[in-house]
mmCIF file of C-alpha atoms in Angstrom:
data_model
loop_
_atom_site.group_PDB
_atom_site.id
_atom_site.type_symbol
_atom_site.label_atom_id
_atom_site.label_comp_id
_atom_site.label_asym_id
_atom_site.label_seq_id
_atom_site.Cartn_x
_atom_site.Cartn_y
_atom_site.Cartn_z
ATOM 1 C CA MET A 13 -8.303 -11.231 19.614
ATOM 2 C CA ASN A 14 -9.208 -14.154 17.387
ATOM 3 C CA LEU A 15 -6.023 -14.096 15.318
ATOM 4 C CA ALA A 16 -4.614 -16.918 13.216
ATOM 5 C CA PRO A 17 -1.040 -18.018 12.518
ATOM 6 C CA LEU A 18 -0.088 -16.715 9.089
ATOM 7 C CA VAL A 19 3.654 -17.343 8.831
ATOM 8 C CA GLU A 20 6.321 -19.311 10.713
ATOM 9 C CA VAL A 21 10.050 -18.604 10.717
ATOM 10 C CA THR A 22 12.307 -21.542 11.460
ATOM 11 C CA ARG A 23 15.887 -21.958 12.632
ATOM 12 C CA GLY A 24 17.880 -25.123 12.218
ATOM 13 C CA ALA A 25 20.964 -26.992 11.101
ATOM 14 C CA ASN A 26 21.835 -30.302 9.464
ATOM 15 C CA GLY A 27 18.539 -30.346 7.634
ATOM 16 C CA VAL A 28 16.377 -30.102 10.749
ATOM 17 C CA ASP A 29 14.343 -26.932 11.251
ATOM 18 C CA THR A 30 12.555 -25.840 14.425
ATOM 19 C CA VAL A 31 9.918 -23.121 14.568
ATOM 20 C CA GLU A 32 11.405 -20.013 16.181
ATOM 21 C CA CYS A 33 8.815 -17.315 15.401
ATOM 22 C CA VAL A 34 5.113 -17.347 14.591
ATOM 23 C CA HIS A 35 3.475 -14.272 13.069
ATOM 24 C CA TYR A 36 -0.253 -14.013 13.715
ATOM 25 C CA GLY A 37 -2.818 -11.894 11.945
ATOM 26 C CA SER A 38 -6.021 -11.836 9.961
ATOM 27 C CA VAL A 39 -7.185 -11.985 6.344
ATOM 28 C CA ALA A 40 -10.416 -10.753 4.784
ATOM 29 C CA VAL A 41 -11.484 -11.506 1.206
ATOM 30 C CA VAL A 42 -14.568 -9.570 0.114
ATOM 31 C CA ASP A 43 -16.484 -9.516 -3.166
ATOM 32 C CA ALA A 44 -17.590 -6.474 -5.144
ATOM 33 C CA GLN A 45 -20.948 -6.476 -3.323
ATOM 34 C CA GLY A 46 -19.186 -6.175 0.025
ATOM 35 C CA ARG A 47 -19.813 -9.774 1.097
ATOM 36 C CA LEU A 48 -17.116 -11.571 3.075
ATOM 37 C CA ARG A 49 -16.115 -14.650 1.071
ATOM 38 C CA TYR A 50 -12.996 -15.998 2.795
ATOM 39 C CA ALA A 51 -11.252 -15.218 6.057
ATOM 40 C CA ALA A 52 -8.502 -16.173 8.462
ATOM 41 C CA GLY A 53 -8.374 -14.976 12.038
ATOM 42 C CA ASP A 54 -10.621 -12.008 12.729
ATOM 43 C CA PRO A 55 -11.790 -10.467 9.425
ATOM 44 C CA SER A 56 -13.164 -7.432 11.274
ATOM 45 C CA PHE A 57 -9.873 -6.728 13.079
ATOM 46 C CA LEU A 58 -9.543 -2.952 13.459
ATOM 47 C CA THR A 59 -6.598 -1.972 11.276
ATOM 48 C CA PHE A 60 -4.957 1.360 10.556
ATOM 49 C CA SER A 61 -5.005 1.565 6.785
ATOM 50 C CA ARG A 62 -1.602 3.277 6.528
ATOM 51 C CA SER A 63 -0.482 3.665 2.897
ATOM 52 C CA THR A 64 -3.241 1.423 1.562
ATOM 53 C CA LEU A 65 -5.435 4.516 2.022
ATOM 54 C CA LYS A 66 -3.618 6.526 -0.661
ATOM 55 C CA PRO A 67 -5.917 5.906 -3.659
ATOM 56 C CA PHE A 68 -8.864 7.062 -1.557
ATOM 57 C CA GLN A 69 -6.968 10.083 -0.255
ATOM 58 C CA ALA A 70 -6.595 11.047 -3.926
ATOM 59 C CA LEU A 71 -10.350 10.909 -4.598
ATOM 60 C CA PRO A 72 -11.070 14.598 -3.853
ATOM 61 C CA PHE A 73 -8.304 15.621 -6.249
ATOM 62 C CA VAL A 74 -9.652 13.461 -9.079
ATOM 63 C CA GLU A 75 -13.304 14.309 -8.403
ATOM 64 C CA GLY A 76 -12.397 18.002 -8.316
ATOM 65 C CA ASP A 77 -11.090 17.791 -11.902
ATOM 66 C CA GLY A 78 -7.506 18.116 -10.701
ATOM 67 C CA VAL A 79 -6.145 15.801 -13.400
ATOM 68 C CA ALA A 80 -7.348 18.041 -16.236
ATOM 69 C CA HIS A 81 -6.736 21.278 -14.321
ATOM 70 C CA PHE A 82 -3.026 20.530 -13.905
ATOM 71 C CA GLY A 83 -2.629 18.408 -17.040
ATOM 72 C CA LEU A 84 -1.379 15.337 -15.187
ATOM 73 C CA SER A 85 -0.112 12.312 -17.058
ATOM 74 C CA GLN A 86 -1.190 8.849 -15.938
ATOM 75 C CA ALA A 87 2.261 8.315 -14.410
ATOM 76 C CA GLU A 88 1.957 11.522 -12.386
ATOM 77 C CA LEU A 89 -1.497 10.535 -11.178
ATOM 78 C CA ALA A 90 -0.158 7.138 -10.105
ATOM 79 C CA LEU A 91 2.370 8.941 -7.899
ATOM 80 C CA LEU A 92 -0.503 10.343 -5.817
ATOM 81 C CA CYS A 93 -1.221 6.733 -4.802
ATOM 82 C CA ALA A 94 2.411 5.698 -4.380
ATOM 83 C CA SER A 95 4.680 4.437 -1.672
ATOM 84 C CA HIS A 96 7.528 4.958 -4.079
ATOM 85 C CA SER A 97 11.168 3.948 -3.724
ATOM 86 C CA GLY A 98 12.737 7.371 -4.228
ATOM 87 C CA GLU A 99 14.324 6.381 -7.527
ATOM 88 C CA SER A 100 15.239 9.132 -9.955
ATOM 89 C CA PHE A 101 12.064 8.729 -12.033
ATOM 90 C CA HIS A 102 9.978 8.990 -8.852
ATOM 91 C CA VAL A 103 11.764 12.111 -7.672
ATOM 92 C CA ASP A 104 11.532 13.704 -11.106
ATOM 93 C CA GLY A 105 7.809 12.908 -11.233
ATOM 94 C CA VAL A 106 7.166 14.540 -7.861
ATOM 95 C CA LYS A 107 9.111 17.596 -8.973
ATOM 96 C CA ARG A 108 6.847 17.870 -12.026
ATOM 97 C CA LEU A 109 3.738 17.556 -9.851
ATOM 98 C CA LEU A 110 4.922 20.317 -7.559
ATOM 99 C CA ASN A 111 5.955 22.546 -10.452
ATOM 100 C CA LYS A 112 2.526 22.223 -12.074
ATOM 101 C CA ALA A 113 0.973 23.369 -8.803
ATOM 102 C CA GLY A 114 3.385 26.274 -8.427
ATOM 103 C CA CYS A 115 5.015 24.641 -5.383
ATOM 104 C CA ASP A 116 8.397 23.145 -4.576
ATOM 105 C CA GLU A 117 9.892 20.632 -2.141
ATOM 106 C CA HIS A 118 9.888 23.192 0.685
ATOM 107 C CA HIS A 119 6.098 23.008 0.751
ATOM 108 C CA LEU A 120 6.199 19.259 1.482
ATOM 109 C CA GLN A 121 5.539 18.386 5.125
ATOM 110 C CA CYS A 122 6.212 14.646 4.874
ATOM 111 C CA GLY A 123 9.768 14.750 6.231
ATOM 112 C CA CYS A 124 12.523 12.739 4.561
ATOM 113 C CA HIS A 125 14.215 9.362 4.816
ATOM 114 C CA VAL A 126 16.721 7.245 2.919
ATOM 115 C CA PRO A 127 15.043 6.071 -0.311
ATOM 116 C CA THR A 128 13.342 2.688 0.012
ATOM 117 C CA PHE A 129 15.235 1.611 -3.114
ATOM 118 C CA TYR A 130 18.254 0.656 -1.028
ATOM 119 C CA SER A 131 16.506 -1.634 1.444
ATOM 120 C CA ALA A 132 14.429 -3.197 -1.348
ATOM 121 C CA THR A 133 17.444 -4.032 -3.510
ATOM 122 C CA GLY A 134 19.977 -4.736 -0.765
ATOM 123 C CA LYS A 135 22.252 -2.025 -2.083
ATOM 124 C CA ARG A 136 24.180 0.342 0.144
ATOM 125 C CA ALA A 137 23.165 3.982 0.050
ATOM 126 C CA PRO A 138 25.975 6.284 -1.145
ATOM 127 C CA ALA A 139 27.877 7.917 1.694
ATOM 128 C CA ASP A 140 27.207 11.355 0.236
ATOM 129 C CA LEU A 141 23.462 10.799 -0.216
ATOM 130 C CA LYS A 142 21.415 13.657 1.210
ATOM 131 C CA PRO A 143 17.738 12.700 1.115
ATOM 132 C CA THR A 144 15.180 15.453 0.768
ATOM 133 C CA PRO A 145 11.383 15.342 1.190
ATOM 134 C CA LEU A 146 11.212 14.460 -2.516
ATOM 135 C CA HIS A 147 12.695 11.049 -1.660
ATOM 136 C CA HIS A 148 10.049 10.299 0.964
ATOM 137 C CA ASN A 149 7.875 7.421 -0.197
ATOM 138 C CA CYS A 150 4.743 9.562 0.358
ATOM 139 C CA SER A 151 5.936 12.694 -1.439
ATOM 140 C CA GLY A 152 3.632 12.071 -4.416
ATOM 141 C CA LYS A 153 0.595 11.929 -2.155
ATOM 142 C CA HIS A 154 1.656 15.152 -0.471
ATOM 143 C CA ALA A 155 2.223 16.836 -3.837
ATOM 144 C CA GLY A 156 -1.365 15.905 -4.691
ATOM 145 C CA PHE A 157 -2.585 17.400 -1.417
ATOM 146 C CA LEU A 158 -0.794 20.644 -2.214
ATOM 147 C CA ALA A 159 -2.135 20.734 -5.773
ATOM 148 C CA TYR A 160 -5.701 20.308 -4.496
ATOM 149 C CA CYS A 161 -5.188 23.194 -2.079
ATOM 150 C CA VAL A 162 -3.776 25.440 -4.808
ATOM 151 C CA GLN A 163 -6.667 24.642 -7.159
ATOM 152 C CA HIS A 164 -9.317 25.289 -4.504
ATOM 153 C CA GLY A 165 -7.709 28.235 -2.744
ATOM 154 C CA LEU A 166 -7.081 26.419 0.535
ATOM 155 C CA PRO A 167 -4.215 27.081 2.991
ATOM 156 C CA LEU A 168 -0.963 25.301 2.197
ATOM 157 C CA ASP A 169 0.757 25.586 5.561
ATOM 158 C CA SER A 170 -1.903 23.560 7.395
ATOM 159 C CA TYR A 171 -2.750 20.988 4.724
ATOM 160 C CA LEU A 172 -2.074 18.093 7.129
ATOM 161 C CA ASP A 173 -4.272 19.392 9.931
ATOM 162 C CA PRO A 174 -7.126 16.891 10.448
ATOM 163 C CA ASN A 175 -9.506 19.871 10.525
ATOM 164 C CA HIS A 176 -8.269 21.255 7.186
ATOM 165 C CA ALA A 177 -11.009 21.285 4.542
ATOM 166 C CA LEU A 178 -9.106 18.789 2.365
ATOM 167 C CA GLN A 179 -8.554 16.317 5.188
ATOM 168 C CA GLN A 180 -12.188 16.582 6.227
ATOM 169 C CA LYS A 181 -13.239 15.851 2.646
ATOM 170 C CA ILE A 182 -10.911 12.865 2.497
ATOM 171 C CA ARG A 183 -12.328 11.511 5.745
ATOM 172 C CA ALA A 184 -15.875 11.795 4.443
ATOM 173 C CA ARG A 185 -15.023 10.143 1.121
ATOM 174 C CA VAL A 186 -13.238 7.251 2.814
ATOM 175 C CA GLY A 187 -16.382 6.702 4.858
ATOM 176 C CA ASP A 188 -18.474 6.792 1.687
ATOM 177 C CA VAL A 189 -16.312 4.201 -0.037
ATOM 178 C CA VAL A 190 -16.410 1.700 2.822
ATOM 179 C CA GLY A 191 -20.004 2.420 3.828
ATOM 180 C CA VAL A 192 -19.444 3.831 7.310
ATOM 181 C CA ASP A 193 -19.710 7.235 8.950
ATOM 182 C CA GLY A 194 -16.421 8.931 8.121
ATOM 183 C CA GLY A 195 -16.638 11.023 11.254
ATOM 184 C CA ALA A 196 -16.624 7.878 13.374
ATOM 185 C CA LEU A 197 -13.399 6.481 11.905
ATOM 186 C CA PRO A 198 -10.614 6.264 14.515
ATOM 187 C CA LEU A 199 -8.003 8.903 13.681
ATOM 188 C CA GLY A 200 -4.247 8.465 13.754
ATOM 189 C CA ILE A 201 -1.205 10.233 12.331
ATOM 190 C CA ASP A 202 0.700 8.337 9.659
ATOM 191 C CA GLY A 203 4.464 8.072 9.274
ATOM 192 C CA CYS A 204 4.352 10.956 6.789
ATOM 193 C CA SER A 205 2.319 13.097 9.267
ATOM 194 C CA ALA A 206 -0.920 12.876 7.267
ATOM 195 C CA PRO A 207 -4.163 11.902 9.016
ATOM 196 C CA ASN A 208 -4.854 8.175 8.747
ATOM 197 C CA TYR A 209 -7.865 6.083 9.688
ATOM 198 C CA ALA A 210 -8.500 2.662 11.181
ATOM 199 C CA LEU A 211 -11.027 0.384 9.507
ATOM 200 C CA PRO A 212 -12.278 -3.133 10.125
ATOM 201 C CA LEU A 213 -10.142 -5.322 7.888
ATOM 202 C CA ASP A 214 -13.116 -6.504 5.844
ATOM 203 C CA LYS A 215 -14.059 -2.871 5.132
ATOM 204 C CA LEU A 216 -10.539 -2.240 3.858
ATOM 205 C CA ALA A 217 -10.858 -5.319 1.631
ATOM 206 C CA ALA A 218 -14.211 -4.011 0.387
ATOM 207 C CA ALA A 219 -12.582 -0.705 -0.527
ATOM 208 C CA TYR A 220 -10.131 -2.552 -2.785
ATOM 209 C CA ALA A 221 -12.861 -4.688 -4.311
ATOM 210 C CA ARG A 222 -14.635 -1.446 -5.148
ATOM 211 C CA LEU A 223 -11.446 0.191 -6.475
ATOM 212 C CA ALA A 224 -10.879 -2.772 -8.786
ATOM 213 C CA ALA A 225 -14.437 -3.397 -9.934
ATOM 214 C CA SER A 226 -16.219 -0.044 -9.734
ATOM 215 C CA ASP A 227 -17.403 1.817 -12.810
ATOM 216 C CA GLU A 228 -17.351 5.100 -10.866
ATOM 217 C CA ALA A 229 -15.288 7.567 -12.889
ATOM 218 C CA ALA A 230 -12.831 8.641 -10.177
ATOM 219 C CA LEU A 231 -12.152 5.132 -8.878
ATOM 220 C CA SER A 232 -11.774 3.793 -12.416
ATOM 221 C CA THR A 233 -9.337 6.597 -13.238
ATOM 222 C CA LEU A 234 -7.191 5.806 -10.208
ATOM 223 C CA PHE A 235 -7.303 2.053 -10.856
ATOM 224 C CA ALA A 236 -6.234 2.613 -14.457
ATOM 225 C CA ALA A 237 -3.324 4.839 -13.445
ATOM 226 C CA MET A 238 -2.059 2.474 -10.749
ATOM 227 C CA THR A 239 -2.261 -0.641 -12.930
ATOM 228 C CA ALA A 240 -0.813 1.047 -16.030
ATOM 229 C CA GLN A 241 2.074 2.609 -14.090
ATOM 230 C CA PRO A 242 2.897 0.126 -11.282
ATOM 231 C CA GLU A 243 6.544 1.170 -11.195
ATOM 232 C CA MET A 244 5.413 4.650 -10.155
ATOM 233 C CA VAL A 245 3.248 3.231 -7.347
ATOM 234 C CA SER A 246 6.053 1.028 -6.044
ATOM 235 C CA GLY A 247 9.620 0.522 -7.245
ATOM 236 C CA THR A 248 12.423 -1.841 -8.211
ATOM 237 C CA ALA A 249 12.296 -5.252 -6.472
ATOM 238 C CA ARG A 250 9.158 -4.286 -4.522
ATOM 239 C CA ASN A 251 6.291 -6.704 -3.981
ATOM 240 C CA ASP A 252 3.492 -4.355 -5.141
ATOM 241 C CA LEU A 253 5.254 -3.969 -8.480
ATOM 242 C CA ALA A 254 5.566 -7.753 -8.787
ATOM 243 C CA PHE A 255 1.892 -8.275 -7.933
ATOM 244 C CA MET A 256 0.657 -5.789 -10.513
ATOM 245 C CA ARG A 257 2.962 -7.158 -13.199
ATOM 246 C CA MET A 258 1.503 -10.634 -12.587
ATOM 247 C CA ALA A 259 -1.835 -9.549 -14.030
ATOM 248 C CA PRO A 260 -1.482 -6.216 -15.841
ATOM 249 C CA GLY A 261 -4.654 -4.180 -15.796
ATOM 250 C CA ASP A 262 -6.350 -6.668 -13.469
ATOM 251 C CA TRP A 263 -4.585 -6.679 -10.086
ATOM 252 C CA VAL A 264 -4.086 -3.490 -8.093
ATOM 253 C CA ALA A 265 -1.837 -3.854 -5.052
ATOM 254 C CA LYS A 266 -0.876 -1.524 -2.237
ATOM 255 C CA ILE A 267 1.319 -2.126 0.772
ATOM 256 C CA GLY A 268 0.934 -0.361 4.082
ATOM 257 C CA ALA A 269 3.433 0.019 6.910
ATOM 258 C CA ASP A 270 3.312 -2.253 9.951
ATOM 259 C CA GLY A 271 2.035 -5.328 8.202
ATOM 260 C CA VAL A 272 -0.823 -4.276 5.920
ATOM 261 C CA GLN A 273 -1.378 -5.497 2.360
ATOM 262 C CA THR A 274 -4.336 -4.891 0.061
ATOM 263 C CA ILE A 275 -5.038 -6.317 -3.383
ATOM 264 C CA GLY A 276 -7.990 -5.741 -5.684
ATOM 265 C CA VAL A 277 -8.702 -8.231 -8.482
ATOM 266 C CA ARG A 278 -10.977 -6.870 -11.198
ATOM 267 C CA SER A 279 -11.591 -10.151 -13.069
ATOM 268 C CA ALA A 280 -12.594 -11.981 -9.895
ATOM 269 C CA GLY A 281 -14.423 -9.044 -8.339
ATOM 270 C CA LEU A 282 -12.478 -9.484 -5.098
ATOM 271 C CA GLY A 283 -10.717 -7.311 -2.563
ATOM 272 C CA ILE A 284 -8.102 -8.793 -0.237
ATOM 273 C CA ALA A 285 -6.790 -7.250 2.980
ATOM 274 C CA ILE A 286 -4.142 -8.803 5.201
ATOM 275 C CA LYS A 287 -2.829 -7.626 8.566
ATOM 276 C CA VAL A 288 0.164 -9.178 10.321
ATOM 277 C CA VAL A 289 -0.547 -8.024 13.828
ATOM 278 C CA ASP A 290 3.066 -7.608 14.960
ATOM 279 C CA GLY A 291 3.784 -5.478 11.892
ATOM 280 C CA ASN A 292 6.421 -7.806 10.464
ATOM 281 C CA MET A 293 6.802 -7.009 6.773
ATOM 282 C CA ARG A 294 8.849 -10.114 5.909
ATOM 283 C CA ALA A 295 5.982 -12.258 7.144
ATOM 284 C CA LEU A 296 3.445 -10.097 5.310
ATOM 285 C CA TYR A 297 5.022 -10.614 1.889
ATOM 286 C CA THR A 298 4.999 -14.401 2.289
ATOM 287 C CA ALA A 299 1.443 -14.425 3.677
ATOM 288 C CA ALA A 300 0.194 -12.356 0.732
ATOM 289 C CA VAL A 301 1.588 -14.785 -1.851
ATOM 290 C CA ALA A 302 0.112 -17.711 0.078
ATOM 291 C CA VAL A 303 -3.337 -16.077 0.118
ATOM 292 C CA LEU A 304 -3.218 -15.495 -3.641
ATOM 293 C CA LYS A 305 -2.312 -19.150 -4.127
ATOM 294 C CA ALA A 306 -5.070 -20.349 -1.781
ATOM 295 C CA LEU A 307 -7.606 -18.339 -3.791
ATOM 296 C CA GLY A 308 -6.400 -19.914 -7.035
ATOM 297 C CA LEU A 309 -5.256 -16.576 -8.407
ATOM 298 C CA VAL A 310 -1.763 -17.972 -8.935
ATOM 299 C CA THR A 311 -0.951 -21.673 -9.127
ATOM 300 C CA VAL A 312 2.845 -21.986 -9.038
ATOM 301 C CA PRO A 313 4.180 -18.722 -7.594
ATOM 302 C CA GLU A 314 7.673 -20.236 -7.491
ATOM 303 C CA ASP A 315 7.773 -19.896 -11.288
ATOM 304 C CA THR A 316 6.733 -16.242 -11.340
ATOM 305 C CA GLY A 317 7.941 -12.843 -10.238
ATOM 306 C CA LEU A 318 6.508 -13.659 -6.810
ATOM 307 C CA ALA A 319 9.189 -16.304 -6.189
ATOM 308 C CA PRO A 320 11.272 -14.175 -3.756
ATOM 309 C CA TRP A 321 8.398 -14.178 -1.247
ATOM 310 C CA VAL A 322 7.071 -17.749 -1.520
ATOM 311 C CA ALA A 323 9.258 -19.276 1.215
ATOM 312 C CA PRO A 324 12.421 -17.179 1.475
ATOM 313 C CA VAL A 325 15.497 -18.718 3.014
ATOM 314 C CA VAL A 326 16.912 -16.908 6.041
ATOM 315 C CA LYS A 327 20.677 -16.379 6.012
ATOM 316 C CA ASN A 328 23.039 -14.901 8.561
ATOM 317 C CA ALA A 329 25.752 -12.295 7.984
ATOM 318 C CA ARG A 330 28.099 -14.931 6.529
ATOM 319 C CA GLY A 331 25.488 -16.111 4.066
ATOM 320 C CA THR A 332 24.858 -19.361 5.918
ATOM 321 C CA ARG A 333 21.332 -20.751 5.756
ATOM 322 C CA THR A 334 19.734 -20.544 9.195
ATOM 323 C CA GLY A 335 16.080 -21.222 8.432
ATOM 324 C CA VAL A 336 13.115 -20.389 6.249
ATOM 325 C CA VAL A 337 10.043 -18.140 6.233
ATOM 326 C CA ARG A 338 7.080 -20.397 5.481
ATOM 327 C CA PRO A 339 3.357 -19.691 5.165
ATOM 328 C CA VAL A 340 0.852 -21.485 7.381
ATOM 329 C CA VAL A 341 -2.223 -19.350 6.664
ATOM 330 C CA GLU A 342 -5.440 -21.291 6.195
ATOM 331 C CA LEU A 343 -8.405 -19.531 4.626
ATOM 332 C CA ARG A 344 -11.899 -20.578 5.615
ATOM 333 C CA ARG A 345 -14.791 -20.142 3.229
ATOM 334 C CA VAL A 346 -17.462 -17.847 4.633
ATOM 335 C CA SER A 347 -19.974 -17.569 1.789
#
């Protein structure tokens, strides 16, 4: 694998730091015509898309007139693309989605976990907290799956089966968007139990360039919802929210588990995809800010909402500084 160092983590004392960890990966930056413009490591590295796939998993719903059929608000549509933090406004939004489809939380097959809000903010979850599937970061996507099935008379109990008509349609549409045979996409099962697909990293970047720059009705609708309602897509203190607030209506950002980040920039006609190959999310956040800076999309990230991820200091349990997370990614110009 032709991977590149993206981020180093140091450990030191008395002002002297020594590199302790190096996180390797790849970066692909693609324009709206699908041409690779910048890269680091292997821009065609095969990468499971994880939650970066969500806007494209919502395409059948939007193209099937689901927004009008169920009377969804822009905030509710954004939830279909979300890896939300399980905050009260997220949970309430998912409840509304399910109610409009005549479903409830018992129909959700995503499982449940402690809301991401607590890890993102450093707050302790209440001892009496009892998470439900509504709190799962993918519950909005699953509510959209269920709504599509209700509208089109498809089975609800098997909506996550890769052979279900909805999942087959999603697979085909993902292939259409990235310009490959959907049936040939490597299949995996995501953390929320939905089918997920692996793509070359540059194809994933191209998908986000297309999401940001396309005049296709469904993609434009999803882009508008995500960029107008970034707090629904992400949550308090989350990096995707910070990215989209940097350039409202211009940047669309979506994180994926195990070290995947995608960003589409409408004004520049670019799609960016980053994969930290060991899945380290701390390294991913810092690499993403460094890539944006290298592309000239942000000049002094230290003075913006991206500051927490520029070069975060590492502290131990006593609050003592032990090192720093620092970017070392170097983009090469391809065309």
